[in-house]
Amino acid sequence: MTARLPTHLVVGALLRRVNDAGGLAVVRARGEAQDGGLLIALVDRDGASRLLERSRDLNGSVTLIDSTPSGPIDDYWRRRRERDPDLWVIELDIAQAERFAAETILND
């Protein structure tokens, strides 16, 4: 098993990087600090949104998977939080939000 940074440190780094670059990054729901799951809502300039989720692949490497539901994103993550209160939900509003998420999370 490979070690990874505690979720609260990854979230803090992502928030700092996006806000320092002039974007807006906010915590929509705070999860378990050490090992909580992580959902990232990417808000596009045209108002569309997508969800990415931090996961591990079969080799144990950290990866981001598209978890965008067919319905409203807010309803989806709220239902997920009901089942998993350890889940973090972060919203990013910046150009190339997926790049910011990948550069921060995949270096975990």
mmCIF file of C-alpha atoms in Angstrom:
data_model
loop_
_atom_site.group_PDB
_atom_site.id
_atom_site.type_symbol
_atom_site.label_atom_id
_atom_site.label_comp_id
_atom_site.label_asym_id
_atom_site.label_seq_id
_atom_site.Cartn_x
_atom_site.Cartn_y
_atom_site.Cartn_z
ATOM 1 C CA MET A 1 0.000 0.000 0.000
ATOM 2 C CA THR A 2 1.302 3.449 -0.858
ATOM 3 C CA ALA A 3 1.016 6.400 1.497
ATOM 4 C CA ARG A 4 -0.745 9.538 0.403
ATOM 5 C CA LEU A 5 -1.102 13.006 1.819
ATOM 6 C CA PRO A 6 -4.024 13.600 4.178
ATOM 7 C CA THR A 7 -7.056 14.908 2.320
ATOM 8 C CA HIS A 8 -7.110 18.218 4.204
ATOM 9 C CA LEU A 9 -3.577 19.017 2.954
ATOM 10 C CA VAL A 10 -4.482 18.213 -0.656
ATOM 11 C CA VAL A 11 -7.606 20.352 -0.368
ATOM 12 C CA GLY A 12 -5.648 23.229 1.181
ATOM 13 C CA ALA A 13 -3.070 23.121 -1.609
ATOM 14 C CA LEU A 14 -5.762 23.061 -4.297
ATOM 15 C CA LEU A 15 -7.646 25.978 -2.735
ATOM 16 C CA ARG A 16 -4.481 28.014 -2.398
ATOM 17 C CA ARG A 17 -3.295 27.359 -5.968
ATOM 18 C CA VAL A 18 -6.645 28.250 -7.556
ATOM 19 C CA ASN A 19 -7.214 31.347 -5.406
ATOM 20 C CA ASP A 20 -3.624 32.544 -5.984
ATOM 21 C CA ALA A 21 -4.193 32.226 -9.747
ATOM 22 C CA GLY A 22 -7.221 34.545 -9.553
ATOM 23 C CA GLY A 23 -9.909 31.866 -9.553
ATOM 24 C CA LEU A 24 -12.418 30.915 -6.938
ATOM 25 C CA ALA A 25 -12.086 27.675 -4.980
ATOM 26 C CA VAL A 26 -14.448 26.900 -2.138
ATOM 27 C CA VAL A 27 -15.199 23.986 0.153
ATOM 28 C CA ARG A 28 -18.857 23.030 -0.373
ATOM 29 C CA ALA A 29 -18.646 20.186 2.175
ATOM 30 C CA ARG A 30 -15.872 19.296 4.602
ATOM 31 C CA GLY A 31 -15.078 15.623 5.034
ATOM 32 C CA GLU A 32 -12.754 13.501 7.129
ATOM 33 C CA ALA A 33 -9.388 15.248 7.400
ATOM 34 C CA GLN A 34 -7.034 12.284 7.040
ATOM 35 C CA ASP A 35 -8.583 9.948 4.501
ATOM 36 C CA GLY A 36 -11.864 11.418 3.236
ATOM 37 C CA GLY A 37 -12.959 10.995 -0.355
ATOM 38 C CA LEU A 38 -12.717 13.983 -2.683
ATOM 39 C CA LEU A 39 -15.219 15.260 -5.268
ATOM 40 C CA ILE A 40 -14.302 18.319 -7.306
ATOM 41 C CA ALA A 41 -16.990 20.345 -9.050
ATOM 42 C CA LEU A 42 -15.587 22.150 -12.091
ATOM 43 C CA VAL A 43 -17.643 25.200 -13.055
ATOM 44 C CA ASP A 44 -17.181 26.335 -16.648
ATOM 45 C CA ARG A 45 -17.608 29.942 -17.717
ATOM 46 C CA ASP A 46 -20.773 29.008 -19.657
ATOM 47 C CA GLY A 47 -22.368 27.710 -16.439
ATOM 48 C CA ALA A 48 -21.950 24.002 -17.185
ATOM 49 C CA SER A 49 -20.469 21.845 -14.452
ATOM 50 C CA ARG A 50 -18.635 18.535 -14.201
ATOM 51 C CA LEU A 51 -17.522 16.392 -11.291
ATOM 52 C CA LEU A 52 -14.154 14.722 -10.882
ATOM 53 C CA GLU A 53 -13.419 12.220 -8.146
ATOM 54 C CA ARG A 54 -10.057 11.237 -6.672
ATOM 55 C CA SER A 55 -9.588 7.503 -6.910
ATOM 56 C CA ARG A 56 -6.910 4.838 -7.165
ATOM 57 C CA ASP A 57 -6.419 2.664 -10.225
ATOM 58 C CA LEU A 58 -5.558 -1.043 -10.161
ATOM 59 C CA ASN A 59 -1.855 -0.227 -9.788
ATOM 60 C CA GLY A 60 -2.521 1.947 -6.732
ATOM 61 C CA SER A 61 -1.809 5.219 -8.531
ATOM 62 C CA VAL A 62 -3.972 8.245 -7.780
ATOM 63 C CA THR A 63 -6.262 9.125 -10.658
ATOM 64 C CA LEU A 64 -9.178 11.455 -11.380
ATOM 65 C CA ILE A 65 -12.335 9.934 -12.796
ATOM 66 C CA ASP A 66 -15.272 11.769 -14.314
ATOM 67 C CA SER A 67 -18.236 11.331 -11.963
ATOM 68 C CA THR A 68 -20.577 13.792 -13.650
ATOM 69 C CA PRO A 69 -24.170 12.645 -13.144
ATOM 70 C CA SER A 70 -26.921 12.959 -15.724
ATOM 71 C CA GLY A 71 -28.959 15.132 -13.322
ATOM 72 C CA PRO A 72 -28.166 18.194 -11.199
ATOM 73 C CA ILE A 73 -24.697 18.113 -9.679
ATOM 74 C CA ASP A 74 -25.742 19.624 -6.328
ATOM 75 C CA ASP A 75 -28.371 16.924 -5.818
ATOM 76 C CA TYR A 76 -25.824 14.228 -6.675
ATOM 77 C CA TRP A 77 -23.118 15.321 -4.241
ATOM 78 C CA ARG A 78 -25.636 15.888 -1.466
ATOM 79 C CA ARG A 79 -26.917 12.304 -1.879
ATOM 80 C CA ARG A 80 -23.322 11.066 -1.861
ATOM 81 C CA ARG A 81 -22.650 12.975 1.380
ATOM 82 C CA GLU A 82 -25.687 11.365 3.011
ATOM 83 C CA ARG A 83 -24.107 7.955 2.377
ATOM 84 C CA ASP A 84 -20.515 9.068 2.977
ATOM 85 C CA PRO A 85 -20.130 11.936 5.490
ATOM 86 C CA ASP A 86 -16.329 11.675 5.118
ATOM 87 C CA LEU A 87 -16.552 13.008 1.531
ATOM 88 C CA TRP A 88 -15.088 16.416 0.714
ATOM 89 C CA VAL A 89 -16.745 18.497 -2.020
ATOM 90 C CA ILE A 90 -14.683 21.298 -3.552
ATOM 91 C CA GLU A 91 -15.864 23.731 -6.217
ATOM 92 C CA LEU A 92 -13.407 25.316 -8.652
ATOM 93 C CA ASP A 93 -14.297 28.308 -10.811
ATOM 94 C CA ILE A 94 -11.260 29.070 -12.934
ATOM 95 C CA ALA A 95 -10.188 28.597 -16.530
ATOM 96 C CA GLN A 96 -8.579 25.169 -16.974
ATOM 97 C CA ALA A 97 -9.941 23.966 -13.623
ATOM 98 C CA GLU A 98 -9.284 20.343 -14.530
ATOM 99 C CA ARG A 99 -5.596 21.150 -15.036
ATOM 100 C CA PHE A 100 -5.350 22.738 -11.573
ATOM 101 C CA ALA A 101 -7.034 19.702 -10.012
ATOM 102 C CA ALA A 102 -4.841 17.225 -11.873
ATOM 103 C CA GLU A 103 -1.577 19.030 -11.136
ATOM 104 C CA THR A 104 -2.373 19.197 -7.427
ATOM 105 C CA ILE A 105 -4.032 15.841 -6.826
ATOM 106 C CA LEU A 106 -2.078 13.582 -9.140
ATOM 107 C CA ASN A 107 1.173 14.672 -7.486
ATOM 108 C CA ASP A 108 -0.149 13.233 -4.203
#
